[in-house]
């Protein structure tokens, strides 16, 4: 009888691991790859240093007037600095800025426990935020009660308006999208056709048309004297429009859940809504997190379109500032600033979705 | 299991009929899957259903908890007739447990949550009570130590035992098994069959679609052979295996018992 001695584990060759190994396999694995790598490095060399020098090294940050930037070759961030309040708060009265700050601060404070692992009452807190926070925030923004000065929605603007539009759009479009997706897969012909028509209608028209219709056409059909807030109409338009996209994303997730999951839920005696809420949707939504966040990001950026109906979101208010005769010629700084703000929020959402996916991953796929 | 235990097990079968299928027909579109199925299942009876694939055996047991709808005839389970009435369907599903070929555990919930879900949401049992009951059944299927894991982290055999425990947590009167060992690696079949045998000994009414003829011989009171949507033959296991009456049964048995 021969005895089997297991072969000992050896360390891999040095050229296959570590930094050298990484370079070898990723940048210089073949002649063609080497050429491409060197070319890309050259392009980066051409592009990056001028950008850094324009934005940071040669830029001006200090001062209050355009004279401060008279002899700089780089960016004049003074323009952005001077206009910062307006970019953040729009035409909101300066003495009332604290109300907007308080509203967003409150949301952050309320939201923090949701990210603390040990916090027990996440569901209750989330429900509280969803139900009561909008009321509180609206009171703060709009005023009119509790001795707060009333501020017309037409004076709201800047980043705070962008966040309000996006926040309302996101919070409203997800549940609406879920309901539409379920409806579209329903066995009931009427429910199904209503959902199909709704989704296909909203997906078939451009958002600009929706906003334009809501602000210009809708008042024509409403009885004389009914005044329906323009911002509210824009919010409803955005929410309905994005919910149609959301519905299709969610439907993709629902279709990916194996039939066995539906059957197991049914066999245990769960009703339709319970099996959807407890079994199917948690899995389906988890599956389409990238698609959902994609839609959120699109929604966030699409809020800039409200400028065509005369609402001054972040981008609109920056563009409006270009027309200031004191600050002509600083549009690049303005656009770069707008782009960075949008990028920070969108990138944040994207990273959060990745973290969420990782957290919700439970062992192997089915 | 010894012969005497087997016999005493069989004596638990009572006279009252718990499942009754009368003249059941079903079509998938134009295809006639079930043709005039008549079957009475008594309380405590263990029935094994076998037959070639496409013979309608899975469809038949799936009609018993209305995962499939029959178009003609009557199905009465525990005194409740299955009709379009959702209340009746829910009533039946609460009393009938089902184990699937592909386990169908809920992958986003832990083993314990899988087991507690239906008792909490359907039977309105307090969570603590449901968890205690679930642990009892997980012990019965011999995997209490996996309670906090997710199904994806378990082997096929363990998953199927969890699926059995999940069904038992609803305290069903009847258990349906739809090819419970067909998707398993050979070395895991035994652990699942052992669990099923134990369940059979406890007097549960069981309908099993399976090709495990050893299991049929040990625990079944009756073996049913189906082909082409019809019940061709039914008999107690000894007679069924040793003296099959129809040629179709003989051919089927010779093919599956050859090896």
XYZ file of C-alpha atoms in Angstrom:
625
model
C 0.000 0.000 0.000
C 1.432 3.371 -0.974
C 0.844 6.419 1.101
C -0.208 9.656 -0.575
C 1.680 12.726 0.578
C -0.164 15.902 -0.375
C 1.845 18.361 -2.445
C 2.733 21.436 -0.340
C 1.326 24.830 -1.342
C 4.041 26.958 -2.970
C 4.127 30.745 -3.250
C 3.322 32.034 -6.765
C 6.253 33.397 -8.840
C 7.140 37.002 -8.023
C 6.378 38.196 -11.549
C 2.733 37.122 -11.190
C 1.821 39.034 -8.029
C 2.253 42.475 -6.531
C 2.731 45.718 -8.406
C 4.943 44.230 -11.132
C 2.464 41.451 -11.716
C -0.380 43.925 -11.882
C 1.454 46.092 -14.448
C 2.293 43.066 -16.498
C -1.185 41.614 -16.665
C -3.102 44.888 -16.936
C -0.999 47.354 -18.919
C 1.689 45.472 -20.808
C 0.267 42.011 -21.446
C 0.795 42.213 -25.238
C 2.532 44.530 -27.721
C -0.791 46.063 -28.718
C -1.731 46.587 -25.066
C 1.624 48.226 -24.452
C 1.056 50.654 -27.320
C -2.428 51.505 -26.034
C -1.174 51.963 -22.482
C 1.625 54.288 -23.525
C -0.755 56.254 -25.740
C -3.284 56.660 -22.920
C -0.595 57.790 -20.524
C 0.499 60.409 -23.103
C -3.076 61.700 -23.476
C -3.442 61.987 -19.714
C -0.118 63.833 -19.600
C -1.443 66.329 -22.131
C -4.808 66.818 -20.444
C -4.383 66.709 -16.690
C -1.667 69.316 -15.939
C -3.426 72.204 -17.767
C -6.686 71.426 -15.989
C -5.008 71.364 -12.605
C -3.154 74.540 -13.303
C -6.329 76.326 -14.516
C -8.522 75.152 -11.668
C -6.065 75.337 -8.782
C -2.521 76.570 -9.347
C -3.276 79.733 -11.291
C -6.778 80.414 -10.056
C -7.960 83.242 -7.859
C -9.967 82.572 -4.718
C -9.597 85.797 -2.781
C -11.462 89.052 -3.347
C -15.006 90.337 -3.845
C -14.969 92.012 -7.262
C -13.905 91.091 -10.747
C -10.822 93.314 -10.341
C -9.388 90.646 -8.078
C -9.171 88.386 -11.119
C -7.734 90.988 -13.460
C -4.314 89.400 -13.839
C -4.999 85.676 -13.454
C -4.650 83.158 -16.239
C -6.620 80.542 -14.361
C -10.143 80.274 -13.013
C -11.777 83.147 -11.186
C -13.577 81.391 -8.326
C -14.365 84.757 -6.823
C -17.392 84.858 -9.132
C -18.734 81.659 -7.651
C -17.884 82.766 -4.135
C -19.683 86.090 -4.449
C -22.750 84.419 -5.913
C -22.700 81.402 -3.612
C -25.728 82.403 -1.546
C -27.825 82.805 -4.638
C -26.568 79.508 -6.098
C -27.635 77.746 -2.914
C -30.872 79.540 -2.030
C -32.084 81.257 -5.202
C -34.122 84.397 -4.538
C -35.107 83.272 -1.072
C -34.983 86.230 1.356
C -31.577 86.350 2.954
C -32.931 86.734 6.483
C -34.801 83.440 6.084
C -31.906 81.249 4.873
C -31.839 79.590 8.286
C -35.180 77.927 7.490
C -33.727 76.087 4.514
C -30.623 75.200 6.500
C -32.786 73.933 9.330
C -34.909 71.834 6.944
C -31.901 70.098 5.411
C -30.111 69.843 8.759
C -33.184 68.195 10.257
C -33.255 65.645 7.449
C -29.620 64.773 8.030
C -30.094 64.438 11.789
C -33.217 62.299 11.330
C -31.508 60.237 8.659
C -28.328 59.380 10.557
C -29.853 56.644 12.785
C -30.950 54.802 9.609
C -27.296 54.141 8.869
C -26.429 52.992 12.368
C -26.413 49.229 12.462
C -27.480 48.821 16.064
C -30.460 51.179 15.827
C -33.577 49.057 16.340
C -36.472 51.125 15.047
C -35.329 51.830 11.504
C -38.714 51.039 9.972
C -40.613 53.332 12.332
C -38.122 56.154 11.853
C -38.223 55.794 8.065
C -42.016 55.898 8.150
C -41.886 58.994 10.353
C -39.489 60.696 7.952
C -41.621 59.797 4.947
C -44.878 60.973 6.490
C -43.991 63.911 8.720
C -40.740 65.275 7.392
C -42.281 66.585 4.127
C -44.893 68.475 6.163
C -42.287 70.015 8.444
C -39.988 70.826 5.530
C -42.826 72.399 3.579
C -43.779 74.555 6.569
C -40.186 75.708 6.885
C -39.729 76.407 3.185
C -43.044 78.033 2.523
C -43.791 79.618 5.892
C -47.066 81.446 6.454
C -47.697 79.693 9.771
C -46.141 79.949 13.228
C -45.099 83.547 12.581
C -42.855 82.591 9.682
C -42.872 84.929 6.723
C -44.567 83.390 3.690
C -42.131 82.779 0.815
C -43.637 82.193 -2.631
C -42.397 79.094 -4.409
C -41.292 81.338 -7.269
C -38.601 82.707 -4.963
C -37.237 79.256 -4.165
C -34.206 78.415 -6.212
C -30.629 77.290 -6.506
C -29.328 74.028 -5.176
C -32.061 73.888 -2.538
C -34.708 73.862 -5.266
C -32.822 71.190 -7.194
C -32.709 69.032 -4.071
C -36.391 69.588 -3.322
C -37.384 68.641 -6.875
C -35.126 65.601 -6.940
C -36.113 64.501 -3.438
C -39.825 64.703 -4.132
C -39.319 63.037 -7.514
C -37.360 60.149 -6.011
C -39.646 59.581 -3.046
C -42.770 59.683 -5.208
C -41.573 57.836 -8.284
C -40.259 54.692 -6.590
C -43.498 53.550 -4.912
C -45.542 54.668 -7.903
C -43.194 52.762 -10.199
C -43.495 49.634 -8.060
C -47.288 49.805 -8.159
C -47.240 50.327 -11.935
C -44.851 47.423 -12.432
C -47.056 45.124 -10.361
C -50.074 46.377 -12.263
C -48.431 45.678 -15.576
C -47.857 42.069 -14.547
C -51.352 41.723 -13.119
C -53.763 39.049 -14.299
C -56.588 41.566 -14.254
C -56.995 42.908 -17.788
C -58.277 46.355 -16.841
C -55.581 47.037 -14.261
C -53.013 45.757 -16.695
C -54.118 47.893 -19.611
C -54.378 51.030 -17.484
C -50.790 50.507 -16.331
C -49.506 49.720 -19.814
C -51.151 52.825 -21.276
C -49.881 54.994 -18.437
C -46.311 53.739 -18.709
C -46.162 53.913 -22.484
C -47.673 57.396 -22.518
C -45.163 58.883 -20.090
C -42.232 57.061 -21.633
C -43.273 58.268 -25.048
C -43.176 62.009 -24.383
C -40.081 64.110 -23.634
C -39.821 65.569 -20.141
C -39.589 69.058 -21.608
C -43.005 68.556 -23.166
C -44.396 67.347 -19.864
C -43.066 70.363 -18.006
C -44.187 72.737 -20.706
C -47.656 71.249 -20.824
C -47.971 71.351 -17.050
C -47.021 74.989 -16.872
C -48.550 76.460 -20.018
C -51.314 74.168 -21.218
C -52.772 72.847 -17.978
C -53.975 76.262 -16.699
C -55.949 76.676 -19.934
C -58.027 73.624 -19.131
C -58.559 74.440 -15.485
C -61.447 76.728 -14.518
C -60.693 80.427 -14.349
C -59.094 81.485 -11.103
C -57.823 78.092 -9.953
C -54.233 78.672 -9.106
C -52.198 75.552 -9.006
C -48.664 76.209 -7.921
C -46.145 76.027 -10.767
C -43.554 74.204 -8.684
C -46.127 71.657 -7.568
C -47.088 71.040 -11.192
C -43.457 70.550 -12.117
C -43.019 68.098 -9.231
C -46.051 66.083 -10.284
C -44.843 66.070 -13.887
C -41.372 64.842 -12.921
C -42.729 62.214 -10.527
C -45.177 60.760 -13.057
C -42.606 60.854 -15.841
C -39.921 59.079 -13.830
C -42.348 56.592 -12.305
C -42.933 55.197 -15.794
C -39.208 54.530 -16.175
C -39.048 53.183 -12.658
C -41.914 50.812 -13.422
C -39.994 49.276 -16.303
C -36.861 48.875 -14.194
C -38.841 47.182 -11.427
C -40.661 45.009 -13.938
C -37.289 43.715 -15.090
C -36.545 42.708 -11.512
C -39.929 41.028 -11.075
C -39.418 39.037 -14.254
C -36.055 37.804 -13.000
C -37.501 36.184 -9.869
C -37.922 32.454 -10.510
C -41.453 31.101 -10.626
C -40.618 28.838 -7.697
C -40.476 31.828 -5.363
C -44.028 32.835 -6.270
C -45.162 29.234 -5.863
C -43.462 28.745 -2.509
C -45.076 31.925 -1.218
C -48.477 30.815 -2.504
C -48.086 27.315 -1.122
C -47.433 28.765 2.344
C -50.774 30.569 2.129
C -49.425 34.112 1.767
C -51.853 36.490 0.097
C -50.875 38.351 -3.072
C -49.833 41.550 -1.278
C -47.985 39.714 1.457
C -46.070 37.545 -0.948
C -45.187 40.588 -3.030
C -44.184 42.664 -0.029
C -42.294 39.989 1.877
C -40.889 37.688 -0.778
C -40.915 39.011 -4.316
C -40.284 42.760 -4.046
C -37.387 42.591 -1.578
C -35.600 40.277 -3.983
C -36.657 42.043 -7.170
C -35.740 45.512 -5.914
C -32.384 44.278 -4.665
C -31.712 42.823 -8.095
C -32.406 46.110 -9.869
C -30.677 48.511 -7.467
C -28.294 49.593 -10.253
C -31.225 50.320 -12.556
C -33.158 52.151 -9.846
C -30.195 54.325 -8.948
C -29.605 54.927 -12.640
C -33.125 56.300 -12.869
C -32.576 58.391 -9.725
C -29.439 59.882 -11.234
C -31.232 60.634 -14.491
C -34.046 62.231 -12.494
C -31.605 64.346 -10.510
C -30.024 65.705 -13.658
C -33.350 66.115 -15.448
C -34.501 68.575 -12.796
C -32.394 71.153 -14.653
C -35.077 71.162 -17.323
C -37.401 73.146 -15.050
C -35.557 76.253 -16.220
C -37.744 76.264 -19.327
C -40.812 76.921 -17.219
C -39.114 79.702 -15.329
C -38.020 77.915 -12.168
C -34.496 78.726 -11.092
C -32.784 75.511 -10.139
C -29.027 75.361 -9.620
C -28.121 75.427 -13.305
C -30.677 78.105 -14.198
C -29.573 80.410 -11.442
C -25.934 80.036 -12.437
C -26.775 80.831 -16.046
C -28.797 83.781 -14.906
C -25.739 85.098 -13.078
C -23.749 85.168 -16.335
C -25.951 88.048 -17.444
C -24.758 90.258 -14.594
C -22.872 93.082 -16.310
C -20.344 93.111 -13.452
C -19.424 89.507 -14.081
C -19.536 88.987 -17.826
C -17.266 86.291 -19.165
C -17.115 83.830 -16.291
C -19.434 81.195 -17.668
C -16.765 78.451 -17.652
C -16.294 78.816 -13.908
C -20.063 78.741 -13.461
C -20.551 75.627 -15.539
C -17.621 73.845 -13.923
C -19.085 74.641 -10.523
C -22.524 73.367 -11.567
C -20.997 70.231 -13.040
C -19.009 69.519 -9.864
C -22.064 69.867 -7.651
C -24.094 67.548 -9.879
C -21.195 65.131 -10.087
C -20.783 64.993 -6.302
C -24.461 64.130 -5.771
C -24.664 61.621 -8.621
C -21.395 59.944 -7.725
C -22.565 59.770 -4.110
C -25.752 57.992 -5.172
C -23.805 55.598 -7.333
C -21.377 54.673 -4.531
C -24.214 54.296 -2.078
C -25.992 51.911 -4.405
C -22.859 49.808 -4.722
C -22.451 49.666 -0.958
C -26.113 48.720 -0.620
C -25.794 45.920 -3.146
C -22.845 44.514 -1.260
C -24.639 44.757 2.061
C -27.764 43.010 0.806
C -25.864 40.193 -0.840
C -26.739 36.949 0.940
C -24.434 34.142 -0.013
C -24.474 32.743 -3.491
C -27.083 33.601 -6.023
C -29.950 31.143 -6.206
C -37.299 0.271 9.853
C -38.537 -3.143 10.872
C -41.555 -4.859 9.370
C -43.641 -4.570 12.542
C -43.118 -0.823 12.823
C -44.123 -0.472 9.256
C -47.274 -2.406 9.868
C -48.158 -0.443 12.979
C -47.540 2.726 10.987
C -50.036 1.606 8.437
C -52.618 0.942 11.077
C -52.795 4.654 11.817
C -54.627 5.180 8.563
C -58.183 6.134 9.392
C -61.314 5.767 7.363
C -62.054 9.430 6.861
C -61.125 10.778 3.484
C -59.001 13.911 3.669
C -58.372 14.525 -0.009
C -60.914 13.674 -2.640
C -60.401 14.079 -6.369
C -63.439 13.285 -8.459
C -63.356 13.240 -12.248
C -60.615 15.858 -12.431
C -59.583 17.085 -15.868
C -57.021 19.698 -16.744
C -55.748 21.174 -19.977
C -52.726 23.332 -20.752
C -54.124 25.116 -23.781
C -55.001 22.261 -26.132
C -52.947 19.702 -24.240
C -54.985 17.378 -22.013
C -52.717 16.857 -18.969
C -55.040 15.237 -16.463
C -57.721 12.859 -17.668
C -60.505 11.851 -15.322
C -58.451 11.540 -12.138
C -60.271 9.862 -9.259
C -58.447 9.499 -5.968
C -59.338 9.299 -2.294
C -56.634 9.883 0.266
C -57.329 8.855 3.841
C -56.010 10.610 6.901
C -52.525 9.368 7.785
C -52.028 7.680 4.442
C -48.672 7.853 2.620
C -48.982 7.749 -1.115
C -46.127 7.575 -3.578
C -46.862 8.698 -7.120
C -44.531 7.608 -9.881
C -44.522 7.574 -13.627
C -42.540 8.827 -16.605
C -41.923 12.542 -16.995
C -44.842 14.380 -18.535
C -47.303 11.901 -17.094
C -49.084 14.584 -15.055
C -48.006 13.441 -11.604
C -46.610 16.824 -10.522
C -49.574 18.593 -12.054
C -51.923 16.393 -10.061
C -50.410 17.163 -6.670
C -50.060 20.825 -7.603
C -53.819 20.881 -8.169
C -54.326 19.829 -4.562
C -53.080 23.207 -3.259
C -54.250 25.058 -6.336
C -50.845 25.962 -7.692
C -52.518 24.644 -10.820
C -56.167 25.155 -11.612
C -58.294 22.198 -12.708
C -60.959 22.835 -15.276
C -63.365 19.992 -14.642
C -64.287 17.768 -11.728
C -64.055 18.396 -8.009
C -61.178 18.546 -5.560
C -62.079 18.557 -1.887
C -59.321 18.943 0.689
C -60.166 18.570 4.372
C -63.795 19.338 3.669
C -63.045 22.465 1.625
C -63.751 22.374 -2.058
C -61.246 24.134 -4.291
C -63.025 26.667 -6.463
C -62.197 30.168 -7.633
C -63.060 31.379 -4.138
C -59.827 32.841 -2.760
C -60.942 32.204 0.822
C -61.224 28.480 0.158
C -57.855 28.427 -1.563
C -56.204 30.191 1.377
C -57.935 27.834 3.772
C -56.553 24.796 1.937
C -53.064 26.238 1.566
C -52.850 26.844 5.297
C -53.451 23.151 5.925
C -51.374 21.719 3.093
C -47.573 21.959 3.107
C -45.528 21.589 -0.030
C -41.906 20.695 -0.708
C -40.517 21.473 -4.151
C -37.882 19.879 -6.331
C -35.783 23.066 -6.272
C -36.419 23.832 -2.572
C -37.620 27.377 -3.349
C -36.309 28.771 -0.097
C -36.380 32.548 0.113
C -32.753 33.524 -0.512
C -33.006 36.975 1.082
C -34.104 35.586 4.460
C -32.205 33.496 6.976
C -33.191 29.894 7.587
C -35.043 30.907 10.744
C -36.828 33.771 8.979
C -37.813 31.398 6.175
C -39.451 29.160 8.744
C -41.145 31.931 10.769
C -42.496 33.968 7.892
C -45.738 32.127 7.206
C -46.657 31.421 10.865
C -46.207 35.119 11.659
C -47.917 36.586 8.608
C -50.540 33.946 7.855
C -51.272 32.417 11.267
C -50.635 35.719 13.109
C -48.446 33.928 15.624
C -46.335 36.168 17.905
C -42.732 36.297 16.655
C -41.211 34.717 19.742
C -43.600 31.793 19.649
C -43.020 31.313 15.922
C -39.268 31.288 16.422
C -39.495 28.732 19.196
C -41.658 26.506 17.015
C -39.309 26.964 14.071
C -36.310 25.927 16.182
C -38.222 22.827 17.248
C -38.762 21.812 13.631
C -35.216 22.710 12.645
C -34.059 20.361 15.380
C -36.380 17.736 14.024
C -34.729 17.974 10.602
C -31.373 18.107 12.405
C -30.033 21.503 11.392
C -30.767 23.888 14.293
C -27.178 25.163 14.094
C -27.813 26.644 10.632
C -30.717 28.839 11.756
C -28.882 32.135 11.319
C -27.430 31.293 7.913
C -28.825 32.191 4.527
C -30.074 29.406 2.224
C -27.298 30.171 -0.265
C -24.763 29.079 2.329
C -26.233 25.589 2.760
C -25.851 22.404 0.743
C -28.715 21.090 -1.348
C -29.661 18.448 1.182
C -29.657 20.958 4.015
C -31.750 23.371 1.971
C -34.329 20.700 1.279
C -34.512 19.830 4.977
C -35.044 23.510 5.756
C -37.815 23.529 3.161
C -39.456 20.605 4.939
C -39.125 22.376 8.291
C -40.568 25.547 6.764
C -43.665 23.662 5.653
C -44.019 21.910 8.995
C -43.949 25.249 10.820
C -47.425 25.899 9.447
C -48.588 22.760 11.215
C -50.116 21.233 8.100
C -52.381 18.194 8.081
C -51.149 17.137 4.677
C -47.714 17.319 3.063
C -47.114 17.287 -0.675
C -43.666 16.409 -1.998
C -42.892 17.227 -5.614
C -39.770 15.213 -6.526
C -37.978 16.331 -3.364
C -34.750 14.471 -4.095
C -34.463 14.874 -7.871
C -32.267 17.973 -7.729
C -29.923 16.588 -5.084
C -26.441 15.110 -5.306
C -26.547 11.366 -4.619
C -24.863 11.667 -1.233
C -27.516 14.086 -0.004
C -30.561 12.076 -1.007
C -30.413 9.895 2.070
C -30.530 12.712 4.617
C -33.682 14.068 2.992
C -35.308 10.642 2.713
C -34.519 9.951 6.383
C -36.308 13.162 7.313
C -39.286 12.152 5.199
C -39.391 8.675 6.716
C -39.392 10.181 10.190
C -42.248 12.435 9.171
C -44.152 9.450 7.784
C -43.721 7.616 11.087
C -45.284 10.530 12.921
C -48.535 9.846 11.060
C -48.535 12.721 8.591
C -50.682 12.389 5.497
C -48.193 12.480 2.639
C -48.356 12.535 -1.143
C -44.921 12.122 -2.699
C -44.034 12.323 -6.335
C -40.717 10.515 -6.368
C -38.651 7.919 -8.151
C -37.117 6.646 -4.914
C -38.549 3.154 -5.004
C -36.783 2.207 -1.777
C -38.671 4.985 -0.049
C -41.914 3.791 -1.607
C -41.333 0.259 -0.309
C -40.501 1.434 3.211
C -43.179 3.975 3.948
C -45.920 4.011 1.341
C -49.364 2.546 1.954
C -50.149 2.891 -1.669
C -48.216 3.426 -4.869
C -49.877 5.150 -7.797
C -48.545 4.832 -11.314
C -49.464 7.536 -13.795
C -48.919 7.784 -17.514
C -50.341 10.101 -20.163
C -52.387 12.020 -17.598
C -54.188 8.965 -16.248
C -53.849 6.833 -13.167
C -52.877 3.481 -14.705
C -52.491 1.459 -11.586
C -52.626 1.812 -7.813
C -51.755 -0.793 -5.277
C -50.008 -1.385 -1.982
C -46.221 -1.377 -2.513
C -45.519 -5.125 -2.284
C -48.123 -6.002 -4.855
C -47.189 -3.028 -6.990
C -43.543 -3.942 -7.270
C -43.899 -7.709 -7.363
C -47.091 -8.196 -9.358
C -47.738 -5.160 -11.507
C -50.971 -5.656 -13.411
C -50.599 -3.482 -16.461
C -47.943 -3.886 -19.128
C -47.165 -0.166 -19.007
C -46.332 -0.466 -15.311
C -44.183 -3.507 -15.947
C -42.235 -1.698 -18.637
C -41.746 1.365 -16.380
C -40.621 -0.747 -13.436
C -38.245 -2.775 -15.566
C -36.674 0.448 -16.803
C -36.175 2.116 -13.439
C -35.261 -1.005 -11.478
C -32.732 -2.343 -13.985
C -29.743 -0.695 -12.383
